[in-house]
PDB file of C-alpha atoms and ligand atoms in Angstrom:
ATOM      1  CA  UNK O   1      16.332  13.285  11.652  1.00  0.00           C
ATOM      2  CA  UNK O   2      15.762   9.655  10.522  1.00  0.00           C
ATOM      3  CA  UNK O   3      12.250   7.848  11.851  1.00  0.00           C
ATOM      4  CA  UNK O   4      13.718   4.875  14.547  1.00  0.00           C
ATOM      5  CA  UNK O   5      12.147   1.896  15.762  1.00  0.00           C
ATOM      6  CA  UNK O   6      12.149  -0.462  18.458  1.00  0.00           C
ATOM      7  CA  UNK O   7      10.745  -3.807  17.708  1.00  0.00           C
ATOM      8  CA  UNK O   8      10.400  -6.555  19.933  1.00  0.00           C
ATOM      9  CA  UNK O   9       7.916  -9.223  21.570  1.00  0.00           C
ATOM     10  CA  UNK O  10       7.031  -6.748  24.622  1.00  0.00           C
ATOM     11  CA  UNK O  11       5.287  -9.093  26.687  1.00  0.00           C
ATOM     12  CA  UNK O  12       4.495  -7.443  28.212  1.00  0.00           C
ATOM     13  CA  UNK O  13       6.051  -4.421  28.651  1.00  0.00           C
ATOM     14  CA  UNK O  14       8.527  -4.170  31.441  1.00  0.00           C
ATOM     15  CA  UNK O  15      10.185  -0.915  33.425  1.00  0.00           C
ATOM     16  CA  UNK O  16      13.404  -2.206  31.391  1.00  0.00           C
ATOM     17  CA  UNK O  17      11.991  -1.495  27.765  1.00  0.00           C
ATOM     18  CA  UNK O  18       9.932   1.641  29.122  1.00  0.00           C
ATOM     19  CA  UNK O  19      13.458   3.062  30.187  1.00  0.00           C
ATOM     20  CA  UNK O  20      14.511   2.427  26.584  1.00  0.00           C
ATOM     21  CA  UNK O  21      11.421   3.747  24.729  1.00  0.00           C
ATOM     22  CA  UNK O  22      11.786   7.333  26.916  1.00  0.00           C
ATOM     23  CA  UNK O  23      15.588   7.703  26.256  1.00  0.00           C
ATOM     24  CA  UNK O  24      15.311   6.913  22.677  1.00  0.00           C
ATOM     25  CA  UNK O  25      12.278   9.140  22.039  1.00  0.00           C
ATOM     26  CA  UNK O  26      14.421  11.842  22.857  1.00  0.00           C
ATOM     27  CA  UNK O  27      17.111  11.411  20.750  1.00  0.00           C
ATOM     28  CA  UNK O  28      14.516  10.946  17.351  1.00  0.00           C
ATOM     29  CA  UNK O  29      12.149  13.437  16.388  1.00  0.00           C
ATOM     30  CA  UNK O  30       9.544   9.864  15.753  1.00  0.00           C
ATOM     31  CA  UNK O  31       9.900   6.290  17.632  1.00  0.00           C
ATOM     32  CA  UNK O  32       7.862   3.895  16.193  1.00  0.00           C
ATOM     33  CA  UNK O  33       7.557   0.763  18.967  1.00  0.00           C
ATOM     34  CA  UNK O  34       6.952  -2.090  16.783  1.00  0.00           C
ATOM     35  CA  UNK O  35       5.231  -5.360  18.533  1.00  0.00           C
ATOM     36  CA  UNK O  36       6.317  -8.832  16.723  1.00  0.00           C
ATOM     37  CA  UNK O  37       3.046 -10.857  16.353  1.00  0.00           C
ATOM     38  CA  UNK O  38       5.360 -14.036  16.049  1.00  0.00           C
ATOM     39  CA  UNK O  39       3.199 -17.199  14.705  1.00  0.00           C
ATOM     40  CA  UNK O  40       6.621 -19.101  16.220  1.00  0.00           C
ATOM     41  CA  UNK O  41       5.917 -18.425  19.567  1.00  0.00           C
ATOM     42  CA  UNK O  42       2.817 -18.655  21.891  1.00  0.00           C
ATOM     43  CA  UNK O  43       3.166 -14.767  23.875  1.00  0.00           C
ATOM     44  CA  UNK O  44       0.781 -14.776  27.083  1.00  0.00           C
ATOM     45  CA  UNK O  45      -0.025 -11.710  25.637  1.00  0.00           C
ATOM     46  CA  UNK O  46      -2.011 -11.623  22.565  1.00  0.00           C
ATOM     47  CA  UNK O  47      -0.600  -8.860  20.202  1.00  0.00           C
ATOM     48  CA  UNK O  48      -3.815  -6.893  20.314  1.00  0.00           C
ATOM     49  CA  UNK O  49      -3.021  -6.741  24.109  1.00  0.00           C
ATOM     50  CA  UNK O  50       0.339  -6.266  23.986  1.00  0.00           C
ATOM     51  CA  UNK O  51      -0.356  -2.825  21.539  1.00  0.00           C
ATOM     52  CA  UNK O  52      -2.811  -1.793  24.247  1.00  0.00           C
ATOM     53  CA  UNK O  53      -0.730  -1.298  27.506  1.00  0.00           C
ATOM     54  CA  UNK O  54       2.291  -0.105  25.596  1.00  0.00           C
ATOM     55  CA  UNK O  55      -0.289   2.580  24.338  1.00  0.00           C
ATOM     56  CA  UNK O  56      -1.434   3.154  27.636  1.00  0.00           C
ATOM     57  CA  UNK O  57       2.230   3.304  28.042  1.00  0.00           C
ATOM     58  CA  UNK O  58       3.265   5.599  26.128  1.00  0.00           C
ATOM     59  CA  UNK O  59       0.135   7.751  26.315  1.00  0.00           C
ATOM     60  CA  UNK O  60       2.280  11.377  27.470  1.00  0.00           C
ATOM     61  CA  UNK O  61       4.946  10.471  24.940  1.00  0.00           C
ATOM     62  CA  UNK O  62       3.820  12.318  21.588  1.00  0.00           C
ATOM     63  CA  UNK O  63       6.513  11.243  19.311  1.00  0.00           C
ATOM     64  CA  UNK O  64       6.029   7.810  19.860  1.00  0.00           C
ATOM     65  CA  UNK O  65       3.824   5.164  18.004  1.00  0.00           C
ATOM     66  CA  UNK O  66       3.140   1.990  19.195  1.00  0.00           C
ATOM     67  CA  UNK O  67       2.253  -0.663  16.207  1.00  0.00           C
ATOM     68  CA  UNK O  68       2.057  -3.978  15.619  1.00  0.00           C
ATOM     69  CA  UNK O  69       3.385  -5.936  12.372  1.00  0.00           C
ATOM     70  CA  UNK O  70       3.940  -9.668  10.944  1.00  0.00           C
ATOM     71  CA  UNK O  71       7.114 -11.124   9.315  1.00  0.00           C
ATOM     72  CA  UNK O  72      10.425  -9.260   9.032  1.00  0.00           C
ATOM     73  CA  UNK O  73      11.225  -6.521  10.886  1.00  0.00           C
ATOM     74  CA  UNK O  74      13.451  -4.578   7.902  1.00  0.00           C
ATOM     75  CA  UNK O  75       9.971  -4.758   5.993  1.00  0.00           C
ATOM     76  CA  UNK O  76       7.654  -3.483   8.044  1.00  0.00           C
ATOM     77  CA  UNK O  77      11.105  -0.756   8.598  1.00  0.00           C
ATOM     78  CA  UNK O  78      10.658  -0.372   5.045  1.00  0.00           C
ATOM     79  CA  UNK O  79       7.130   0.595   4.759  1.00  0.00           C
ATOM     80  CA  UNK O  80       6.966   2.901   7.822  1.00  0.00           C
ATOM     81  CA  UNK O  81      10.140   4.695   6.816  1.00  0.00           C
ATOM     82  CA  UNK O  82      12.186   4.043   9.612  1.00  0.00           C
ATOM     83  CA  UNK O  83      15.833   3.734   9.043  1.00  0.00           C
ATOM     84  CA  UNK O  84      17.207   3.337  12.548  1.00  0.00           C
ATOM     85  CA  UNK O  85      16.644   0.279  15.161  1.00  0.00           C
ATOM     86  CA  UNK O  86      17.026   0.973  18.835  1.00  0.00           C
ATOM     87  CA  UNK O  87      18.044  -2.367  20.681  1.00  0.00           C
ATOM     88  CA  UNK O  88      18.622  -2.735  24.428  1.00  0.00           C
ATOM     89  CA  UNK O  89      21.412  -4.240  25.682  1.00  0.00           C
ATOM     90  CA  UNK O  90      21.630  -5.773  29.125  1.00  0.00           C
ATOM     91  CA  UNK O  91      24.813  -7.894  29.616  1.00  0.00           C
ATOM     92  CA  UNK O  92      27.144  -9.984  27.407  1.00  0.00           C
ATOM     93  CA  UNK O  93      24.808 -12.272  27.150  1.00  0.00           C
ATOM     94  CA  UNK O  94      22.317 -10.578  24.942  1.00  0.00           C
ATOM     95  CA  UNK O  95      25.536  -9.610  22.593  1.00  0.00           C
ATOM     96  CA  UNK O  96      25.653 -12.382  20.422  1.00  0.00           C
ATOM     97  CA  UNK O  97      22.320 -12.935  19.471  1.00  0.00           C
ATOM     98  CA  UNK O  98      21.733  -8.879  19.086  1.00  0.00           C
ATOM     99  CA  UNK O  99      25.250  -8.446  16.729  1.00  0.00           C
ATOM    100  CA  UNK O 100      23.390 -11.389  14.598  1.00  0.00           C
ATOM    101  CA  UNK O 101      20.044  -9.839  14.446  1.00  0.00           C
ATOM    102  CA  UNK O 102      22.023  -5.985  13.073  1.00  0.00           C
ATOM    103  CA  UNK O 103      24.314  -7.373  11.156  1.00  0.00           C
ATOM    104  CA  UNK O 104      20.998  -9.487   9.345  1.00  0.00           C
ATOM    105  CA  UNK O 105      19.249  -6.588   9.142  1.00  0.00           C
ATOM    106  CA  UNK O 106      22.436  -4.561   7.557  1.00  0.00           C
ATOM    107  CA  UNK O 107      22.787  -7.414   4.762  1.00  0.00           C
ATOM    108  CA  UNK O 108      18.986  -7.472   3.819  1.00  0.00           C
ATOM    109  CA  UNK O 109      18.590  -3.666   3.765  1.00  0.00           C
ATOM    110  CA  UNK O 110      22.187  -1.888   3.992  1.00  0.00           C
ATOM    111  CA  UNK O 111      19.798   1.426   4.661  1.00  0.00           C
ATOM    112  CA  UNK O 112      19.326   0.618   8.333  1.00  0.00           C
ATOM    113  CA  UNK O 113      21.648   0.941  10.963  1.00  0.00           C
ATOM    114  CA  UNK O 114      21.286  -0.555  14.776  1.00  0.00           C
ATOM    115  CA  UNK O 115      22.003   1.903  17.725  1.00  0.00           C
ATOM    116  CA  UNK O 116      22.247  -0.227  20.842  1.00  0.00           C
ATOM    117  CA  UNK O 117      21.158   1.619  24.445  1.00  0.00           C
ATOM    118  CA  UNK O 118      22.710   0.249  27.361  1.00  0.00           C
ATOM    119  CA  UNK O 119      20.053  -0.793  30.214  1.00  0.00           C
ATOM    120  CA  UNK O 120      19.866   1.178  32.960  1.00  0.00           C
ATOM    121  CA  UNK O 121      21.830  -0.817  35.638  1.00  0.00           C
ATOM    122  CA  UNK O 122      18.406  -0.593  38.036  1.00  0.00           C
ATOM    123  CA  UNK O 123      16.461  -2.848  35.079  1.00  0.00           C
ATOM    124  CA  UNK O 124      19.718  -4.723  34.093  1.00  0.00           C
ATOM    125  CA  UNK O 125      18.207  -8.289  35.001  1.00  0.00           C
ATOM    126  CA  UNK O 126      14.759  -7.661  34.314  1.00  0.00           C
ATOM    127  CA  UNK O 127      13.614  -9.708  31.659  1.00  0.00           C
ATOM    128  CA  UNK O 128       9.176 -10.111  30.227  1.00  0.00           C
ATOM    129  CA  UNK O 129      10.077 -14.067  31.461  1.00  0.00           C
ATOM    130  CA  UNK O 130      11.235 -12.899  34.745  1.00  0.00           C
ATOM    131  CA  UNK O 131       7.610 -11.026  35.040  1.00  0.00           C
ATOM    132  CA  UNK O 132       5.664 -13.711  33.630  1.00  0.00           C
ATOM    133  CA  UNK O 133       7.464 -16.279  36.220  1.00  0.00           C
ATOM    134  CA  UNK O 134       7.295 -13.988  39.465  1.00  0.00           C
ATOM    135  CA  UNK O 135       3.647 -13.161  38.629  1.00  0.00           C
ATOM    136  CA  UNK O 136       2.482 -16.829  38.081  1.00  0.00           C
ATOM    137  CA  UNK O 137       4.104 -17.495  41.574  1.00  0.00           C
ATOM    138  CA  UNK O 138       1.709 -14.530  43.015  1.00  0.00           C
ATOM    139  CA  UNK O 139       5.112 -12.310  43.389  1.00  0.00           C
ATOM    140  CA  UNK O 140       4.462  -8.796  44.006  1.00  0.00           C
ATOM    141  CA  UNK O 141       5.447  -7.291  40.102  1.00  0.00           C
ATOM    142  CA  UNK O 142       4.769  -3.739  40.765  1.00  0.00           C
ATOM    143  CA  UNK O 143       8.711  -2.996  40.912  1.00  0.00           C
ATOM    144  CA  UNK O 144       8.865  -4.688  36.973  1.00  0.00           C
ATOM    145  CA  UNK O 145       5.812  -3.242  35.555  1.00  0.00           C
ATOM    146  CA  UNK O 146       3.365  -0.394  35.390  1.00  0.00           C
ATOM    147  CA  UNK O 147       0.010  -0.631  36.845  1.00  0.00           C
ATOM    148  CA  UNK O 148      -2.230  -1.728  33.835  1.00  0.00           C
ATOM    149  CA  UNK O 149       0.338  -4.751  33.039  1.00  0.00           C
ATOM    150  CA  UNK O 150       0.163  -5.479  37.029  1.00  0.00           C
ATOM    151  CA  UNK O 151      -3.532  -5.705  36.275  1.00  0.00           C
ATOM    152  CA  UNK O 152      -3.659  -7.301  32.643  1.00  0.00           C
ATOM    153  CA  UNK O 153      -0.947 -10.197  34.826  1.00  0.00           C
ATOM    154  CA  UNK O 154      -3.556 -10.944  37.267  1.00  0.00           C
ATOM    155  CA  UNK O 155      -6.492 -11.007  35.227  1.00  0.00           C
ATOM    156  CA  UNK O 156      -4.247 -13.800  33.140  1.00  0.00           C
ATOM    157  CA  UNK O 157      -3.443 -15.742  36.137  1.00  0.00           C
ATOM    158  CA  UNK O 158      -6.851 -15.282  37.314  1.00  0.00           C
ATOM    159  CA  UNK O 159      -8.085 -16.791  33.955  1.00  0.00           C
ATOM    160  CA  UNK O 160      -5.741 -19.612  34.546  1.00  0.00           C
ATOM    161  CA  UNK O 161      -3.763 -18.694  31.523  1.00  0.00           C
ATOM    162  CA  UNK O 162      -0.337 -17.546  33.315  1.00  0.00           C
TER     163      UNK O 162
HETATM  164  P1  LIG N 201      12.796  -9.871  21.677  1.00  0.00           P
HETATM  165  O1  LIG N 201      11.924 -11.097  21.677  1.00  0.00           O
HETATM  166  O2  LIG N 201      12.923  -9.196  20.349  1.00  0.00           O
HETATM  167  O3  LIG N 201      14.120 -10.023  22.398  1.00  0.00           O
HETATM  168  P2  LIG N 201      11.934  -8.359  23.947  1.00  0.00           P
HETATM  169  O4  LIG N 201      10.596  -7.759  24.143  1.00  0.00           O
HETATM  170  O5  LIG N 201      12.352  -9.397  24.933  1.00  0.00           O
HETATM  171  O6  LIG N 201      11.914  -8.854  22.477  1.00  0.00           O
HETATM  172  O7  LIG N 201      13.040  -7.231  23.938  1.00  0.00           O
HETATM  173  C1  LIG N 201      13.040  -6.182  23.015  1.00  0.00           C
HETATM  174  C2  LIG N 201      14.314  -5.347  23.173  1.00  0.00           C
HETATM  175  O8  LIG N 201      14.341  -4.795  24.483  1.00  0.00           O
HETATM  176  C3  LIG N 201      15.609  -6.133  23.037  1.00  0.00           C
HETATM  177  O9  LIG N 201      16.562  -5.297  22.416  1.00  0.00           O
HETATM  178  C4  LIG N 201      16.023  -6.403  24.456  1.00  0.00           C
HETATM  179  O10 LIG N 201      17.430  -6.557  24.592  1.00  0.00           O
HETATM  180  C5  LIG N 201      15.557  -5.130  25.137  1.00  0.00           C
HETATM  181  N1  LIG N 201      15.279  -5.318  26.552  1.00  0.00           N
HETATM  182  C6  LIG N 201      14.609  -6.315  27.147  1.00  0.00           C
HETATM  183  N2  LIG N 201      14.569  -6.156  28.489  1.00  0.00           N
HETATM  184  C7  LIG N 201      15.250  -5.016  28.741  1.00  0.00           C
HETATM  185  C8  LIG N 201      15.622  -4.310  29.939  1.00  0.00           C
HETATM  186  N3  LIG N 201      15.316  -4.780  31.140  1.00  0.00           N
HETATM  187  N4  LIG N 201      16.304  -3.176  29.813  1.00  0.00           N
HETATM  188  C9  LIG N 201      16.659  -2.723  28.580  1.00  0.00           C
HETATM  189  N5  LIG N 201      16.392  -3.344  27.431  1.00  0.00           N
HETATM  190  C10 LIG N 201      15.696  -4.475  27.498  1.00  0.00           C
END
């Protein structure tokens, strides 16, 4: 059974990827959830942070590691022996730019292959920028996110940072 992995910016972690993680952790014997520390971007999230509630996560989930790495995701695929990429799909929308990203990955190491999950239809819209918007805006986030990101939100916003 090959080793998969789901990379991706998680921040932070929404009910959307969670739904992912669980389905996919059941059909590979090891799920490795990798967390892009992207020097492109700013995340609200630092990575360390971001690692930490998708532990907390994950915590009753024993086949599943939660990691972070730097640079390309086929390396870091590469030296944790992964072979498989779990993507979520949500609408049309995130098509093109997730056929681009396999296909990439296919050409630089022809070993992996990309298994796309469809969303759950409940999380379909849900989106980390959705969270990070209602929570700045003092929505209630508890439908998005567990209870530690609830938590880790406010503290941002109460720090002034979201
Ligand atoms: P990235 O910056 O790599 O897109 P994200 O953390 O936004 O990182 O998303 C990681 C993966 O999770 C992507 O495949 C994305 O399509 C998927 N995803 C994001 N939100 C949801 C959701 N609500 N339901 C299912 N999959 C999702």
């Amino acid at each position: 059974m090959p080793i998969a992995m789901y990379p991706g910016s998680f921040d932070p972690v929404t009910r959307g990827h969670l739904d992912i993680i669980r389905r996919s952790a059941r059909m590979f014997d090891k799920l490795i959830v990798a967390v892009l520390n992207n020097s492109a971007k700013t995340p609200l999230f630092t990575v360390e942070e971001r690692v930490e509630m998708l532990t907390e996560c994950c915590k009753d989930l024993p086949n599943v590691e939660v990691r972070s790495f730097n640079g390309l995701t086929v390396n870091f695929a590469r030296q944790t022996h992964a072979t498989v990429m779990v993507r979520g799909l949500r609408a049309v929308t995130d098509f093109e730019n997730e056929i681009q990203l396999a296909h990439t990955n296919h050409a630089l190491m022809p070993g992996i292959e990309t298994v796309f999950l469809a969303t759950s239809i409940k999380w379909s819209y849900l989106s980390s920028t959705i969270v990070r918007e209602a929570a700045h805006y003092n929505h209630d986030v508890s439908k998005f996110v567990t209870p530690n990101v609830e938590a880790a939100l406010k503290r941002k916003i109460e720090e002034g940072k979201a």
